[in-house]
Tab-separated table of C-alpha atoms in Angstrom:
chain	number	residue	atom	x	y	z
A	21	GLY	CA	-25.258	-83.297	115.885
A	22	ALA	CA	-28.811	-82.636	115.780
A	23	VAL	CA	-30.536	-84.945	113.865
A	24	VAL	CA	-33.594	-84.145	111.162
A	25	SER	CA	-35.722	-86.736	109.431
A	26	GLN	CA	-37.912	-86.841	106.707
A	27	HIS	CA	-40.702	-89.275	105.575
A	28	PRO	CA	-41.114	-90.275	102.762
A	29	SER	CA	-37.837	-90.796	101.484
A	30	ARG	CA	-39.151	-91.454	98.134
A	31	VAL	CA	-42.671	-91.090	96.635
A	32	ILE	CA	-43.856	-91.603	93.337
A	33	CYS	CA	-47.515	-90.440	92.622
A	34	LYS	CA	-49.907	-89.873	89.921
A	35	SER	CA	-50.437	-86.494	88.082
A	36	GLY	CA	-53.294	-84.526	89.892
A	37	THR	CA	-52.816	-86.180	93.175
A	38	SER	CA	-51.608	-84.184	96.469
A	39	VAL	CA	-48.260	-85.506	98.430
A	40	LYS	CA	-47.284	-84.731	101.880
A	41	ILE	CA	-43.871	-84.707	103.034
A	42	GLU	CA	-42.993	-84.536	106.650
A	43	CYS	CA	-39.918	-82.866	108.239
A	44	ARG	CA	-38.976	-83.847	112.072
A	45	SER	CA	-36.564	-82.231	114.282
A	46	LEU	CA	-35.850	-85.566	116.468
A	47	ASP	CA	-33.872	-84.687	119.493
A	48	PHE	CA	-34.085	-80.621	119.639
A	49	GLN	CA	-37.181	-78.253	119.203
A	50	ALA	CA	-36.930	-76.265	115.877
A	51	THR	CA	-39.152	-72.966	115.868
A	52	THR	CA	-38.086	-72.481	112.398
A	53	MET	CA	-37.597	-74.721	109.501
A	54	PHE	CA	-37.027	-74.142	105.920
A	55	TRP	CA	-37.879	-75.996	102.899
A	56	TYR	CA	-35.802	-76.478	99.621
A	57	ARG	CA	-36.198	-78.106	96.228
A	58	GLN	CA	-33.465	-79.204	94.359
A	59	PHE	CA	-33.601	-80.175	90.567
A	60	PRO	CA	-30.753	-82.766	89.092
A	61	LYS	CA	-27.300	-81.332	88.892
A	62	GLN	CA	-28.741	-77.786	90.197
A	63	SER	CA	-28.187	-76.052	93.587
A	64	LEU	CA	-30.797	-76.076	96.359
A	65	MET	CA	-33.374	-73.311	96.020
A	66	LEU	CA	-35.005	-71.964	99.191
A	67	MET	CA	-38.806	-72.331	98.864
A	68	ALA	CA	-40.168	-71.139	102.187
A	69	THR	CA	-39.508	-70.463	105.762
A	70	SER	CA	-41.749	-72.117	108.001
A	71	ASN	CA	-42.016	-70.905	111.828
A	72	GLU	CA	-44.168	-72.776	114.562
A	73	GLY	CA	-47.791	-71.525	114.877
A	74	SER	CA	-47.465	-68.859	112.329
A	75	LYS	CA	-47.987	-68.671	108.602
A	76	ALA	CA	-44.656	-70.007	106.054
A	77	THR	CA	-43.384	-67.075	104.434
A	78	TYR	CA	-42.469	-67.940	100.734
A	79	GLU	CA	-39.549	-66.948	98.423
A	80	GLN	CA	-40.550	-65.319	95.420
A	81	GLY	CA	-41.956	-67.449	92.607
A	82	VAL	CA	-43.151	-70.163	94.953
A	83	GLU	CA	-46.886	-71.016	94.706
A	84	LYS	CA	-48.053	-70.767	98.235
A	85	ASP	CA	-51.348	-72.368	97.211
A	86	LYS	CA	-49.402	-75.309	95.542
A	87	PHE	CA	-46.953	-75.753	98.196
A	88	LEU	CA	-48.920	-75.767	101.629
A	89	ILE	CA	-46.555	-75.661	104.716
A	90	ASN	CA	-47.561	-76.709	108.126
A	91	HIS	CA	-45.469	-75.971	111.386
A	92	ALA	CA	-47.823	-77.281	113.853
A	93	SER	CA	-45.374	-78.537	116.706
A	94	LEU	CA	-41.733	-77.431	117.419
A	95	THR	CA	-40.483	-80.881	116.035
A	96	LEU	CA	-42.772	-81.075	112.892
A	97	SER	CA	-43.332	-79.386	109.650
A	98	THR	CA	-45.042	-80.461	106.682
A	99	LEU	CA	-44.781	-79.670	102.901
A	100	THR	CA	-48.126	-80.595	101.140
A	101	VAL	CA	-47.640	-80.675	97.181
A	102	THR	CA	-51.108	-80.213	95.869
A	103	SER	CA	-52.362	-81.338	92.487
A	104	ALA	CA	-48.616	-82.586	91.576
A	105	HIS	CA	-47.644	-82.628	87.867
A	106	PRO	CA	-44.357	-83.819	86.183
A	107	GLU	CA	-42.646	-80.676	86.471
A	108	ASP	CA	-43.005	-80.327	90.086
A	109	SER	CA	-40.675	-83.876	90.206
A	110	SER	CA	-37.806	-82.879	92.376
A	111	PHE	CA	-35.565	-83.241	95.486
A	112	TYR	CA	-37.433	-81.970	98.501
A	113	ILE	CA	-35.227	-81.164	101.275
A	114	CYS	CA	-35.984	-79.556	104.768
A	115	SER	CA	-33.759	-77.951	107.774
A	116	ALA	CA	-34.238	-77.225	110.908
A	117	ARG	CA	-32.647	-74.231	112.960
A	118	LEU	CA	-31.328	-75.054	116.336
A	119	GLY	CA	-31.485	-72.402	118.759
A	120	ALA	CA	-30.587	-68.954	116.701
A	121	SER	CA	-27.959	-70.383	114.381
A	122	GLU	CA	-27.082	-73.577	113.202
A	123	GLN	CA	-29.395	-75.527	110.772
A	124	PHE	CA	-29.541	-79.102	110.300
A	125	PHE	CA	-30.501	-80.583	107.046
A	126	GLY	CA	-32.860	-83.547	106.680
A	127	PRO	CA	-31.933	-86.475	104.180
A	128	GLY	CA	-34.134	-85.293	101.409
A	129	THR	CA	-37.304	-86.520	99.853
A	130	ARG	CA	-37.125	-87.640	96.394
A	131	LEU	CA	-40.794	-86.807	94.575
A	132	THR	CA	-41.604	-88.422	91.109
A	133	VAL	CA	-44.946	-87.278	89.681
A	134	LEU	CA	-46.035	-89.657	86.579
B	21	LEU	CA	-26.927	-61.565	100.938
B	22	ALA	CA	-23.394	-61.696	99.248
B	23	LYS	CA	-23.035	-63.435	95.550
B	24	THR	CA	-20.437	-65.841	95.825
B	25	THR	CA	-18.614	-67.441	92.829
B	26	GLN	CA	-16.842	-70.832	92.937
B	27	PRO	CA	-15.258	-73.319	90.341
B	28	ILE	CA	-17.918	-75.527	89.031
B	29	SER	CA	-15.869	-78.561	89.104
B	30	MET	CA	-12.578	-79.924	90.325
B	31	ASP	CA	-10.547	-83.079	89.961
B	32	SER	CA	-8.246	-84.305	92.513
B	33	TYR	CA	-6.538	-87.688	93.697
B	34	GLU	CA	-6.659	-89.443	96.772
B	35	GLY	CA	-4.217	-88.508	99.489
B	36	GLN	CA	-3.990	-84.947	98.150
B	37	GLU	CA	-4.715	-81.765	99.295
B	38	VAL	CA	-7.510	-79.757	97.698
B	39	ASN	CA	-8.061	-76.008	98.060
B	40	ILE	CA	-11.538	-74.819	96.946
B	41	THR	CA	-11.692	-70.855	96.549
B	42	CYS	CA	-14.971	-69.112	96.754
B	43	SER	CA	-15.251	-65.063	95.448
B	44	HIS	CA	-17.706	-62.795	97.305
B	45	ASN	CA	-16.257	-59.409	96.427
B	46	ASN	CA	-19.516	-57.771	98.046
B	47	ILE	CA	-19.389	-59.378	101.716
B	48	ALA	CA	-20.738	-57.175	104.660
B	49	THR	CA	-19.108	-56.037	107.879
B	50	ASN	CA	-21.069	-58.703	109.682
B	51	ASP	CA	-21.210	-61.664	107.242
B	52	TYR	CA	-19.943	-64.879	108.150
B	53	ILE	CA	-18.333	-67.377	105.539
B	54	THR	CA	-19.959	-70.966	105.882
B	55	TRP	CA	-19.054	-74.131	103.585
B	56	TYR	CA	-21.645	-77.165	103.222
B	57	GLN	CA	-20.829	-80.395	101.581
B	58	GLN	CA	-23.536	-82.413	99.793
B	59	PHE	CA	-23.595	-85.837	98.305
B	60	PRO	CA	-25.961	-87.080	95.878
B	61	SER	CA	-29.374	-87.568	97.016
B	62	GLN	CA	-28.549	-86.212	100.284
B	63	GLY	CA	-29.031	-83.068	102.595
B	64	PRO	CA	-26.111	-80.557	102.984
B	65	ARG	CA	-23.823	-80.989	105.804
B	66	PHE	CA	-21.918	-78.169	107.848
B	67	ILE	CA	-18.320	-78.128	107.333
B	68	ILE	CA	-16.867	-75.120	108.672
B	69	GLN	CA	-17.540	-71.838	109.261
B	70	GLY	CA	-15.346	-68.425	109.803
B	71	TYR	CA	-15.215	-64.764	110.146
B	72	LYS	CA	-11.480	-64.087	109.499
B	73	THR	CA	-8.093	-65.106	109.206
B	74	LYS	CA	-7.955	-69.054	109.780
B	75	VAL	CA	-10.240	-71.478	111.408
B	76	THR	CA	-9.525	-75.441	111.761
B	77	ASN	CA	-11.492	-78.196	112.742
B	78	GLU	CA	-11.280	-82.263	112.218
B	79	VAL	CA	-12.804	-82.197	108.791
B	80	ALA	CA	-10.964	-78.768	107.248
B	81	SER	CA	-9.192	-75.593	107.437
B	82	LEU	CA	-10.963	-72.210	106.011
B	83	PHE	CA	-8.710	-69.281	105.385
B	84	ILE	CA	-10.049	-66.065	104.878
B	85	PRO	CA	-7.709	-63.097	103.624
B	86	ALA	CA	-7.578	-59.683	105.494
B	87	ASP	CA	-9.789	-57.888	102.945
B	88	ARG	CA	-12.320	-61.108	103.333
B	89	LYS	CA	-13.400	-60.673	99.505
B	90	SER	CA	-12.450	-64.484	99.077
B	91	SER	CA	-11.977	-67.490	101.107
B	92	THR	CA	-10.659	-71.177	100.764
B	93	LEU	CA	-11.562	-74.398	101.716
B	94	SER	CA	-8.765	-76.655	102.526
B	95	LEU	CA	-9.227	-80.404	102.869
B	96	PRO	CA	-6.535	-82.145	103.470
B	97	ARG	CA	-5.470	-85.616	102.206
B	98	VAL	CA	-8.701	-86.343	100.051
B	99	SER	CA	-10.153	-89.812	100.088
B	100	LEU	CA	-12.809	-91.148	97.356
B	101	SER	CA	-15.304	-90.494	99.741
B	102	ASP	CA	-14.682	-86.858	99.881
B	103	THR	CA	-16.576	-86.744	96.242
B	104	ALA	CA	-19.238	-84.351	96.815
B	105	VAL	CA	-20.486	-81.055	95.998
B	106	TYR	CA	-19.134	-78.161	98.244
B	107	TYR	CA	-20.998	-74.879	98.755
B	108	CYS	CA	-19.912	-71.544	99.770
B	109	LEU	CA	-22.211	-69.413	101.746
B	110	VAL	CA	-21.830	-65.820	102.720
B	111	GLY	CA	-24.200	-63.961	105.255
B	112	GLY	CA	-24.954	-63.762	108.933
B	113	ASN	CA	-24.072	-66.647	111.141
B	114	TYR	CA	-24.052	-70.121	109.580
B	115	GLY	CA	-24.627	-68.874	106.192
B	116	GLY	CA	-27.376	-66.399	105.959
B	117	ALA	CA	-28.942	-63.414	107.163
B	118	THR	CA	-31.448	-64.334	110.030
B	119	ASN	CA	-30.307	-67.921	108.956
B	120	LYS	CA	-31.730	-67.773	105.569
B	121	LEU	CA	-29.473	-69.938	103.457
B	122	ILE	CA	-29.358	-68.974	100.216
B	123	PHE	CA	-27.011	-71.358	97.854
B	124	GLY	CA	-25.193	-70.948	95.165
B	125	THR	CA	-23.912	-73.121	92.369
B	126	GLY	CA	-21.733	-75.147	94.412
B	127	THR	CA	-18.079	-76.789	93.194
B	128	LEU	CA	-18.218	-80.502	92.650
B	129	LEU	CA	-15.026	-82.158	93.783
B	130	ALA	CA	-14.130	-85.513	92.074
B	131	VAL	CA	-11.746	-87.835	93.531
B	132	GLN	CA	-10.030	-90.454	91.604
B	133	PRO	CA	-7.947	-93.215	93.105
């Protein structure tokens, strides 16, 4: 199947700093990518839908100024957690849509804010 | 998007068949039923999708009754490596209207030797 990668796989940062997470579709072009957040022992929560060349659509309750999403090319979307705080520590997962339907998920990025 | 209800957890032993049932009473006419598998600290992986009756692939089978208000994921002869969380999603093709996937609580399947 299609492959989606994320970088970094794990990041530790100090409170107040910003962290950028990359999501790449390696062998296909994805006009739409999605970002999820998952806290320990909880389900995935959709944060936003990222469309190439346009502004992301955020789910209710997700601060767009805190979680900056850029989808500048058909194979790359980035999520920047600005001024990160310990409560932002979580597992961030992206997915990329192949064509009009199937989504493929990345391996996730573990963010720990000290 | 239709809400789904699954058991929080299930236990099984190696070699047994496991059936996980998902309730989706408010499923719409054009909704599909999709199941994903997630291992700890990994992204979800697509298992199977169906609309009605029975669907089978190399990994699992999906049984959907005529009223489509529930579905059952069947995993034949599970092994320890099948220990994971299994999510049932209902919506447009591949689990979500316009492909927006809304995950429910999932079922933690624990397979023991």
